[in-house]
XYZ file of C-alpha atoms in Angstrom:
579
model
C -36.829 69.987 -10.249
C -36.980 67.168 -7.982
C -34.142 65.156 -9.927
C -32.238 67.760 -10.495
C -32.012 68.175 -6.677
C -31.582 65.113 -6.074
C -28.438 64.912 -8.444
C -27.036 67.946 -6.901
C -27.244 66.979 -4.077
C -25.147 63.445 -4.942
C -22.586 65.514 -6.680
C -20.435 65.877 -4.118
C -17.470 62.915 -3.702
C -14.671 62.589 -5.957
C -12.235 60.273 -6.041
C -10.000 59.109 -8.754
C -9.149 56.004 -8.047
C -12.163 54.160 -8.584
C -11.637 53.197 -11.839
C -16.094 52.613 -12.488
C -17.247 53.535 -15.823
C -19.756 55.829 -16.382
C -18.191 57.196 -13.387
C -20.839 57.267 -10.541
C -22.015 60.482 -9.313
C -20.966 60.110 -5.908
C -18.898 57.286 -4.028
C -16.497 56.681 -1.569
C -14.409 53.841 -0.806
C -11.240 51.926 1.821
C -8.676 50.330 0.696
C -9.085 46.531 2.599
C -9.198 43.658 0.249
C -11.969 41.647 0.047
C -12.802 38.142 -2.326
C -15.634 37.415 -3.894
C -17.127 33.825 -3.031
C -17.852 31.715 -6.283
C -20.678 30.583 -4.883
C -22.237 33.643 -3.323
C -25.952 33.793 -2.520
C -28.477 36.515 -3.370
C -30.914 37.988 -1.602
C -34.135 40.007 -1.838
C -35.746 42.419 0.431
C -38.625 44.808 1.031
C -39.070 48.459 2.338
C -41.562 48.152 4.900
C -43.231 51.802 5.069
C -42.630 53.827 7.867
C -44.459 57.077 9.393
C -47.314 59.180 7.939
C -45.772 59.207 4.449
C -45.003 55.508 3.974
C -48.299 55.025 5.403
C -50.083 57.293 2.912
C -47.521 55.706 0.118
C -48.698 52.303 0.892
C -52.505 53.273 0.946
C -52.121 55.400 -2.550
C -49.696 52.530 -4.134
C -51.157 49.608 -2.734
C -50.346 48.176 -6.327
C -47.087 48.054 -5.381
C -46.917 46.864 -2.308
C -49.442 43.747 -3.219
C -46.840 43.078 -6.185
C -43.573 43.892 -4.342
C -43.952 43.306 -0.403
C -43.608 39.780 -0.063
C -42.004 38.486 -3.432
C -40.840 39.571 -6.466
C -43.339 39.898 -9.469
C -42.183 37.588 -12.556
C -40.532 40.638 -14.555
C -37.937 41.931 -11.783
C -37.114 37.858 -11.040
C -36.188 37.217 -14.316
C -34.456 40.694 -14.924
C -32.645 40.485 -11.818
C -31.527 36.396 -11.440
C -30.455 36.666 -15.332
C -28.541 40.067 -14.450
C -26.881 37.748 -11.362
C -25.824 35.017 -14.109
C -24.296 37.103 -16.134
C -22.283 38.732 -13.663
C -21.653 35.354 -11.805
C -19.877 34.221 -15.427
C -18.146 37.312 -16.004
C -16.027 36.872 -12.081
C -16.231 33.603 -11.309
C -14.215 31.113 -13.837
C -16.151 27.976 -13.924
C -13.657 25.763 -15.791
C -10.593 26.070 -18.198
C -13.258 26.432 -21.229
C -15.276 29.090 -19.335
C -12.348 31.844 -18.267
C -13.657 34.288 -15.942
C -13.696 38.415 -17.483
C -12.143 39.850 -14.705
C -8.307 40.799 -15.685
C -4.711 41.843 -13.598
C -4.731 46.035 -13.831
C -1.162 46.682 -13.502
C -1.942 48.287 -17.325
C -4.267 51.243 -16.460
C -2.808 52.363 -13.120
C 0.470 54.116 -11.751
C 2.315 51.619 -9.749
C 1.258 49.695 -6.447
C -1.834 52.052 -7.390
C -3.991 49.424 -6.930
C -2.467 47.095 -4.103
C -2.496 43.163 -5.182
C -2.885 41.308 -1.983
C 0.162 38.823 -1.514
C -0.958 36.506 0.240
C -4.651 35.210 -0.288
C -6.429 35.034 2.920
C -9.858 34.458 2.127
C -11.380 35.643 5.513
C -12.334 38.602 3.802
C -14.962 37.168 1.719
C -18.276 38.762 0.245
C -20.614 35.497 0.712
C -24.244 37.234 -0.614
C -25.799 39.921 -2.489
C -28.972 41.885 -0.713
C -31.236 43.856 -3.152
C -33.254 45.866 -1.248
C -36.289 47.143 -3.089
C -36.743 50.746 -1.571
C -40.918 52.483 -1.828
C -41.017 54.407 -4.914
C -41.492 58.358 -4.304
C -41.673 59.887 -7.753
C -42.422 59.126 -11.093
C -39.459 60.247 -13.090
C -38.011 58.003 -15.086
C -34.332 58.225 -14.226
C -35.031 57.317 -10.515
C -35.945 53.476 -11.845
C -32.512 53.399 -12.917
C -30.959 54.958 -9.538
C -29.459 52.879 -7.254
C -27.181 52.752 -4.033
C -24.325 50.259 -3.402
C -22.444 49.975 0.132
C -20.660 47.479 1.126
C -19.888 47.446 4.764
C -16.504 46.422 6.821
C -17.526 43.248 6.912
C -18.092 42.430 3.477
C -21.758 42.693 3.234
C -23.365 44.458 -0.248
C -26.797 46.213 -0.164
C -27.968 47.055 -3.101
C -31.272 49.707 -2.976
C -33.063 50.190 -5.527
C -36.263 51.413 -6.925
C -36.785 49.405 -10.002
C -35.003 46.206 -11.569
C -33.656 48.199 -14.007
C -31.907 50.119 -10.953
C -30.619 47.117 -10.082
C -29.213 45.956 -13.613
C -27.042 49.297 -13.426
C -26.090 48.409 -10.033
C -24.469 45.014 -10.969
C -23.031 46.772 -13.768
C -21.265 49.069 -11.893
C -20.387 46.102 -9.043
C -18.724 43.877 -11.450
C -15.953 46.627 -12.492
C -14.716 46.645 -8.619
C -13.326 43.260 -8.850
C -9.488 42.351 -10.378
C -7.645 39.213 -11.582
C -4.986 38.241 -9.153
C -1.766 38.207 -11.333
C -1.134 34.551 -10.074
C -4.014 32.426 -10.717
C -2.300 29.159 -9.415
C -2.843 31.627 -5.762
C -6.197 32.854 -6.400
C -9.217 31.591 -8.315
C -11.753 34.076 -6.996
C -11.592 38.034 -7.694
C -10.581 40.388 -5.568
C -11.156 43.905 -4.710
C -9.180 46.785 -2.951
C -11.985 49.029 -1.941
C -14.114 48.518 0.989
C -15.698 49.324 2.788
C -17.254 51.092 -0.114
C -20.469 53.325 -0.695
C -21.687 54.678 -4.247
C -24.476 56.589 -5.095
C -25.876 56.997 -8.278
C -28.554 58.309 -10.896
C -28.642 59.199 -14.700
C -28.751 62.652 -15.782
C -30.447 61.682 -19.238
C -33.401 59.366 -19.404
C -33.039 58.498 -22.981
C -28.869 57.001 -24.052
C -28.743 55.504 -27.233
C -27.089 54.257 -29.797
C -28.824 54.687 -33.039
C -27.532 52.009 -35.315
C -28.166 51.726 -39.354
C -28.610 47.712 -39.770
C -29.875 48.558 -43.652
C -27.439 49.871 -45.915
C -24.881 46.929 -45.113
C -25.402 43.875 -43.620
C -25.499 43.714 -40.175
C -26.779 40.204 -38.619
C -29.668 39.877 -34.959
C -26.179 37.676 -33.858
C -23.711 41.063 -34.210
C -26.843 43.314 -32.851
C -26.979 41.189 -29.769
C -23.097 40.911 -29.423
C -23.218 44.861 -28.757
C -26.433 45.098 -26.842
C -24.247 43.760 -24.490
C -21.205 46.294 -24.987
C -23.992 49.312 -24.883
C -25.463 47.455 -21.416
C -22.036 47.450 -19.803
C -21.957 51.443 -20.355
C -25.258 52.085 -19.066
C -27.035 52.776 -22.460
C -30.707 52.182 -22.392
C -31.696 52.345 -25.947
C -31.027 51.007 -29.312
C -32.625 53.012 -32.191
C -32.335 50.214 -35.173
C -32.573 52.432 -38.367
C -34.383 49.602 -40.289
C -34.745 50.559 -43.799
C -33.252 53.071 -46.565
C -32.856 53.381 -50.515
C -30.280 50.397 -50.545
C -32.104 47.611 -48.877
C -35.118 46.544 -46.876
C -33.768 44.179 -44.299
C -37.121 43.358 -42.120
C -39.409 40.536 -42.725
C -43.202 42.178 -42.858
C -45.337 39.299 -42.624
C -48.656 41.354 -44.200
C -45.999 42.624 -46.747
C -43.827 39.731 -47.990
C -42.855 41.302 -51.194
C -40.933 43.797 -49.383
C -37.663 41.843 -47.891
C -38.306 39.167 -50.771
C -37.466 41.714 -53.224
C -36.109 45.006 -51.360
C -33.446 42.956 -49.778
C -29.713 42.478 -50.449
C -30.106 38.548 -50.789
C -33.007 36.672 -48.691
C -30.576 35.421 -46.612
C -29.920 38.689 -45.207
C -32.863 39.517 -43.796
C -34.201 39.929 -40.194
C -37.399 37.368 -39.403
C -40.272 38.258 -37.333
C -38.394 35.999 -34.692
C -34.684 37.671 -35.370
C -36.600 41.249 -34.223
C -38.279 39.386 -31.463
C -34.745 37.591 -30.438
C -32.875 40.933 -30.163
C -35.664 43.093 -28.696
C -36.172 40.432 -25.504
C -32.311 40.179 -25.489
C -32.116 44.181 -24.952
C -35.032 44.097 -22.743
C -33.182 41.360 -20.264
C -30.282 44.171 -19.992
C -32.615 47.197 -19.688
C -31.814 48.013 -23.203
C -35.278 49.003 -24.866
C -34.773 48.166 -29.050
C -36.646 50.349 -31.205
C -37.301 50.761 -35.421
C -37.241 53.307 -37.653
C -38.816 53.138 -41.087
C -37.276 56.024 -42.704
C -40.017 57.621 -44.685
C -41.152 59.392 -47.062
C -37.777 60.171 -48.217
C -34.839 57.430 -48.072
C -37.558 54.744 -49.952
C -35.798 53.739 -52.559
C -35.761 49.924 -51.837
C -39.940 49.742 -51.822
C -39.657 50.236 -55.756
C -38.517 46.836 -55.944
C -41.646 45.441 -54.749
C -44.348 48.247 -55.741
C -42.651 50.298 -57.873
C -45.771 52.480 -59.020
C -45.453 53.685 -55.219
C -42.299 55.193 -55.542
C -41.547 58.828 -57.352
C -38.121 59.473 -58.844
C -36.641 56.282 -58.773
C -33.105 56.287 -60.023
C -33.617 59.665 -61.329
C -30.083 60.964 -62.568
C -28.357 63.144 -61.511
C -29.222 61.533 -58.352
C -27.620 64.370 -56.198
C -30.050 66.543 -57.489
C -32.967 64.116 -56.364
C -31.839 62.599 -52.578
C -28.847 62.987 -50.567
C -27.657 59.358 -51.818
C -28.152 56.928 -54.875
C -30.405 55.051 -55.301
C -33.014 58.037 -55.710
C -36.419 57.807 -55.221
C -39.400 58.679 -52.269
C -42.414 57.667 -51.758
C -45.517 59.284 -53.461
C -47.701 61.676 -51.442
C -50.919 62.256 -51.739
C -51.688 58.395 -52.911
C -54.307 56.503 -51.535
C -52.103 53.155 -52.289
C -49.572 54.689 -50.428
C -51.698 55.530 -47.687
C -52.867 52.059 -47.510
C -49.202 50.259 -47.642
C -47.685 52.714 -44.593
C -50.960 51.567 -42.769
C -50.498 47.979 -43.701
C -46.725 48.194 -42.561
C -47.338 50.153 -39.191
C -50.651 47.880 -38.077
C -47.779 44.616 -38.366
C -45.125 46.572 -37.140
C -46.509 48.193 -34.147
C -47.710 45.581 -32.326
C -44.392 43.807 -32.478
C -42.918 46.886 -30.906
C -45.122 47.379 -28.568
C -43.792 44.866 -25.561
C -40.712 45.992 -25.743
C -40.536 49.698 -26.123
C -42.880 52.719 -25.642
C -41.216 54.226 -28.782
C -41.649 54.179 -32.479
C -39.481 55.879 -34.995
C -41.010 57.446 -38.084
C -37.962 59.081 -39.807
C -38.472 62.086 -41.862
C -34.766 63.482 -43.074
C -33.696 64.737 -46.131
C -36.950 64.755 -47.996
C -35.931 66.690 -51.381
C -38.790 68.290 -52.834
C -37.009 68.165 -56.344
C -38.095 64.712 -56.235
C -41.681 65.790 -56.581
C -40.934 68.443 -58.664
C -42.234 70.870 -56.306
C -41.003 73.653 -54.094
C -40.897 73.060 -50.193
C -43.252 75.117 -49.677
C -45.464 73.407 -52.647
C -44.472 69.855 -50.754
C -45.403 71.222 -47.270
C -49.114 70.199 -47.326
C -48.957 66.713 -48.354
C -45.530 66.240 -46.466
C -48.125 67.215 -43.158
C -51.160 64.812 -44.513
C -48.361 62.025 -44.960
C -46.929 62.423 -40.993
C -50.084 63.177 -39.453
C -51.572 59.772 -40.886
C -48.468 57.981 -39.711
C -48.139 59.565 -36.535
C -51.763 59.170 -35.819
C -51.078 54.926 -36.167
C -48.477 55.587 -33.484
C -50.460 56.959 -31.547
C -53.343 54.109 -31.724
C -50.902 51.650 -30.007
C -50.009 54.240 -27.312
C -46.453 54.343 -28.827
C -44.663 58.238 -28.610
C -43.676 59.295 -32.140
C -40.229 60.048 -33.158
C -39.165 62.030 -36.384
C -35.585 63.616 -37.744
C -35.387 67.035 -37.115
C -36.350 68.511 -40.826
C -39.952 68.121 -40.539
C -39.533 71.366 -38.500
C -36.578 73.203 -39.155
C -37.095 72.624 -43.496
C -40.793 72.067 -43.773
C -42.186 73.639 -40.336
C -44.475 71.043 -39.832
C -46.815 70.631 -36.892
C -46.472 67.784 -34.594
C -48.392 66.439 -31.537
C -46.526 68.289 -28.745
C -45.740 64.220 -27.317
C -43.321 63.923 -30.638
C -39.461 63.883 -29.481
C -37.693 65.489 -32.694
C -34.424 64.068 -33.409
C -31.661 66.709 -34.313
C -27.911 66.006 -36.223
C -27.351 69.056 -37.426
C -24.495 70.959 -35.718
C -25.340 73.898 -37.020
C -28.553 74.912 -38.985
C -28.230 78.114 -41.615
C -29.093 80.910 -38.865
C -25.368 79.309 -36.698
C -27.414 77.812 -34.604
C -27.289 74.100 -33.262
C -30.455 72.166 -34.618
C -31.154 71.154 -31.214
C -31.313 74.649 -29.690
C -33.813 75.328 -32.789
C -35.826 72.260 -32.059
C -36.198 73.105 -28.648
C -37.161 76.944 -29.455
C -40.064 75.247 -31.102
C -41.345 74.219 -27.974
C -40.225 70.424 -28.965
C -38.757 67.573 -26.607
C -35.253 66.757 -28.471
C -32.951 64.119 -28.796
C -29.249 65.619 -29.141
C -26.014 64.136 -30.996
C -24.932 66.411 -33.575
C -22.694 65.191 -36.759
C -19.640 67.438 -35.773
C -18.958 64.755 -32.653
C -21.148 61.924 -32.024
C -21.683 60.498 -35.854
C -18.796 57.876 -35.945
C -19.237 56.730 -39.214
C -17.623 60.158 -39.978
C -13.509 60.530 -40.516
C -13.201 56.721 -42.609
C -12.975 58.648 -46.378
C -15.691 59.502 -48.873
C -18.064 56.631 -50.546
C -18.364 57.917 -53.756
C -16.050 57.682 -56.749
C -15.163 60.223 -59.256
C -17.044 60.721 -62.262
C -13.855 60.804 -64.589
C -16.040 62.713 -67.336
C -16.586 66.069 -65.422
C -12.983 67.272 -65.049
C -14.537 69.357 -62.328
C -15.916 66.921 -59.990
C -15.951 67.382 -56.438
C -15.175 64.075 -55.384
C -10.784 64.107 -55.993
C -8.356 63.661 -53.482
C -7.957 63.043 -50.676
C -11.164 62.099 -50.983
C -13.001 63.058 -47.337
C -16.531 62.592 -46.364
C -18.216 65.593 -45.789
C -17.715 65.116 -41.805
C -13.926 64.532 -41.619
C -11.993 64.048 -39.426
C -12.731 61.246 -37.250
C -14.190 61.946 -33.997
C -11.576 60.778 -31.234
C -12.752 59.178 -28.330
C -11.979 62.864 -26.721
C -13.993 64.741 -29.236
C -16.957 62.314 -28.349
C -16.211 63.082 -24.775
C -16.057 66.702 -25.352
C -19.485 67.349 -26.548
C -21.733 70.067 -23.843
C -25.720 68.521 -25.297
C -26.758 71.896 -23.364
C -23.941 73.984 -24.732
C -25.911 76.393 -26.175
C -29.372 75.588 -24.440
C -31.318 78.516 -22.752
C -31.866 77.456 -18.787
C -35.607 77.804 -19.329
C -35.815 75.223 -22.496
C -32.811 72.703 -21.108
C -36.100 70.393 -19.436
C -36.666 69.662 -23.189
C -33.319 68.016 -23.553
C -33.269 66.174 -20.412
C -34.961 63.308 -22.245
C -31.607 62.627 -23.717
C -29.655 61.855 -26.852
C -28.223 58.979 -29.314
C -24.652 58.255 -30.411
C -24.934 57.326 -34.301
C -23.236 54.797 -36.409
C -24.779 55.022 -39.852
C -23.154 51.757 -42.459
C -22.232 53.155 -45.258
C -19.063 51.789 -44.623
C -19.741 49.882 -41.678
C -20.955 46.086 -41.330
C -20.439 43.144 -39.392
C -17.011 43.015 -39.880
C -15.279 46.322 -38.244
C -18.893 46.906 -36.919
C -17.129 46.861 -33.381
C -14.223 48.116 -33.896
C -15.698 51.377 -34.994
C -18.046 51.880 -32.532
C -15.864 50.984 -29.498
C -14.781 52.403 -27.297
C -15.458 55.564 -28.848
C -19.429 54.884 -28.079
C -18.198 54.482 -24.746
C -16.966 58.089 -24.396
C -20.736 58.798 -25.284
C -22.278 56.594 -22.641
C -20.479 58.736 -19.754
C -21.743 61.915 -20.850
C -25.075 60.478 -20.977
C -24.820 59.027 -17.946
C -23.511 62.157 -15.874
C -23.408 65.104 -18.204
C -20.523 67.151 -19.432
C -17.444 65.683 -18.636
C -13.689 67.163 -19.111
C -10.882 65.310 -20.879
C -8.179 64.388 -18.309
C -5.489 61.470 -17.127
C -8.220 59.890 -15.045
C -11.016 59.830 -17.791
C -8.274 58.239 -20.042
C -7.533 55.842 -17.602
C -11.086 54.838 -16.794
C -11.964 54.242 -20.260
C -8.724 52.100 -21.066
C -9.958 50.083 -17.995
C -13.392 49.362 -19.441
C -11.924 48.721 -22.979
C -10.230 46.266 -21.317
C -13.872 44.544 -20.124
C -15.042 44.904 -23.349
C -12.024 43.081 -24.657
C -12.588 40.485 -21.838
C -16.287 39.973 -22.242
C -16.066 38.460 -25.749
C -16.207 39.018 -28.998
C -14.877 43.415 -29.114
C -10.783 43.019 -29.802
C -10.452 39.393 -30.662
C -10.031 37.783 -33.916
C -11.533 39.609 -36.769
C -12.866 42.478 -34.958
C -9.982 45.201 -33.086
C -10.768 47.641 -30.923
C -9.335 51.228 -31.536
C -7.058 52.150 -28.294
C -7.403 54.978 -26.676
């Protein structure tokens, strides 16, 4: 209740102009033009605390005040001064081979919109950067990532924050507010049109991410990292990497070699110990938290290369009447051998996971029972033996469990009540969403349904025809099953709460994922289907619903253009869909 107030209570200042994306919940702003020095100083400072409540604070937290009051701990340094780099490169150009990112924004705004200063008088100058580190008052995770940003008449920024990570959003959201003059032979620095300026800000959701399959095409650490830093300039906080599936397993297990030797593509496609560990600190320096998922007991297919007498099924044909895709095939249940490799797999995994995110993902969707040759209701028991071993490993490395939403809704499983239950179904057989059902249950869930946030969706169907069944379903014009493609505005569209009951919505505060599954997806047009459609998501996760209009459009056409900018979305191989 406290956030919620405090949101409310921010929700108050609109303005249109400001062209900051996700939009900030509350901000207001001038219209004198200020430069940013190239070689502008930052600054850190500390909340001293003040009456009977600071007092108490300090006596309570004194933790935090021995860490915090005089310097900053090791963590928020190298957070924060590697934040400051980044942003530093992005505005300032350092030399013809090292272009700045800021660009001219005649594009995205009605005329003289956005004055451009004539003349360059550089009087009005932003020298330094305070972060102010502010006590902390609550727990909630969301308020590490508030922040607030003024900058005063004069020129000087104070940044307040709570956490570093409140400060990595704060950066983000100070970079957009500088432009390209249009002549750089008259400026060299960027400018901005808006101060004095004061924004205040705070997510709605704790949990926005992108959940991104890395296994069923090839998908390199180099072109994971490329859009860590695409999902960190929209103020995602979380990448879900769906590790493994029936095609391939990617992921070097050190206490199970055999695995990526032999359940991989080629063995130069697959992810070392130090690829994960590259990517996960890379996230981690941008408040990104990475996380796995090994996708079990169904979508196993890939293990039979390496211990085949642990997989049932395998290749069984017809394979649609065995798994949702070829190559058929799920792990035994009730098998001591198999009991022994998902222990062997989670004690390597875990620990590796542990540093860098409080999560582990234990999949869980589309187990097909006809696999076993058993009824659900015959698979049920086992199905519960196998997740309550694997959860139970979780749990010994203080990790949070997540599984797909079917161990519920198909199987009606019981889970620890700490599980988050991931639902995609837009609607489950009794019309319902499969998040509302989830959160019936009395489970935390993560929301983005297939009918708007799957973007693999709307790109045509991957199977061919089988041209001996004159009655097969796959003919033209050959859709996928979740045609058509969801438009940036259909992404932007979706209500998570929609149809929510008041009393269960604190279950779905904890957020949701935007999914790109790679079917049909891999390095190559990796980017240019998920941007900037995943950027659509990252608003509504940010703030909440949003409504479609000329503002929005403009907005996100403005931070396509940073992602075009930044490096790597738009150029050469990879385009960007417009908007």
């Amino acid at each position: 209740m406290l956030l919620a107030n405090y949101i409310a209570s921010l929700m108050c200042v609109v303005n249109t102009v400001l062209a900051i994306w996700p939009q900030p919940v509350e901000f207001e702003h001038g219209s004198e033009v200020f430069w940013l020095y190239p070689g502008f100083k930052v600054h850190y400072k500390f909340e001293e605390p003040t009456g009977i409540l600071g007092i108490l604070q300090s006596r309570l937290m004194p933790w935090w005040y021995e860490r915090t009051i005089s310097t900053l701990d090791q963590y928020s340094k190298d957070v924060l001064d590697a934040a400051v780099g980044r942003m530093h490169n992005d505005l300032i150009s350092t030399s013809a081979d090292s272009p700045s990112k800021v660009f001219v924004p005649w594009k995205f705004h009605p005329k003289d919109a956005i004055p451009e200063p004539g003349t360059v008088k550089y009087e009005n100058t932003i020298y330094s950067i305070t972060f102010l580190f502010r006590r902390p008052y609550t727990l909630q995770p969301q308020i590490e990532e508030s922040y607030s940003l003024d900058i005063s008449e004069e020129g000087h920024v104070l940044i307040s924050i709570y956490h570093p990570l409140g400060g990595l959003q704060a950066l983000t959201t100070f970079r957009q507010l500088f432009y390209k003059h249009s002549d750089p032979g008259e400026a060299t620095s960027p400018y901005t049109p808006y101060i004095p300026l004061s924004i205040k800000d705070v997510p709605v959701f704790e949990h926005r991410g992108l959940n991104l399959d890395i296994s069923r095409n090839i998908i390199s650490p180099a072109e994971v990292m490329r859009n860590i830093e695409a999902l960190a300039m929209n103020k995602f906080n979380r990448l879900h990497l769906h590790a493994s599936d029936a095609q391939s397993w990617p992921f070097e297990i050190p206490a199970l070699p055999e695995l990526a030797v032999k359940g991989s593509y080629h063995k130069d496609q697959i992810w070392s110990v130090g690829d994960l560990h590259e990517v996960q600190n890379f996230g981690a320096l941008r408040g990104i938290q990475v996380y796995l998922e090994i996708d079990m007991p169904g979508h196993t297919a890939s293990i039979h290369a390496a211990y085949p007498d642990l997989i049932k099924s395998y290749n069984r044909q017809p394979w649609p009447n065995y798994s949702a895709q070829p190559c058929a095939g799920q792990l035994k249940l009730n098998n001591s051998a198999v009991t022994n490799l998902v222990t062997t797999l989670l004690d390597d995994l875990l620990p590796r996971t542990e540093p860098f995110s409080a999560l582990f993902h234990l999949g869980g969707d589309e187990v097909d029972a006809n696999a076993y040759d058993m009824s659900p209701s015959e698979l049920t028991p086992y199905l519960q033996d196998f997740v309550d071993h694997a959860i139970s490993k979780v749990h010994s490395h203080f990790l949070t469990p997540i599984v797909w939403e079917e161990h519920i809704l198909d199987y009606n499983l019981t889970l620890p009540n700490d599980t988050i239950v991931q639902a995609w179904r837009a609607r489950t057989p009794n019309g319902r969403s499969a998040v509302a059902e989830v959160v019936e249950r009395g489970y935390k869930a993560l929301f983005g349904t297939n009918e708007y946030w799957y973007l693999d969706c709307g790109f045509g169907g991957w199977r061919d025809p089988d041209l001996t069944n004159p009655d097969s379903p796959v003919k033209s014009p050959y859709l996928d099953y979740c045609s058509p493609l969801s438009n940036w505005r259909h992404v932007y569209s979706y209500d998570p709460l929609a149809d929510i009951p008041e009393s269960r919505q604190h279950l779905v505060l904890g957020g949701g994922e935007v999914h790109m599954w790679a079917e049909q997806t891999d390095g190559v047009n990796l980017d240019s289907n998920l941007w900037p459609r995943a950027a659509a998501a990252g608003e509504i996760l940010w703030r909440g619903k949003g409504v479609v209009s000329e503002d929005v459009t403009r907005r996100l056409a403005e931070m396509r253009e940073w992602l075009v900018a930044k490096g790597g979305w738009g150029r050469g191989r990879c385009r960007l869909r417009g908007v």
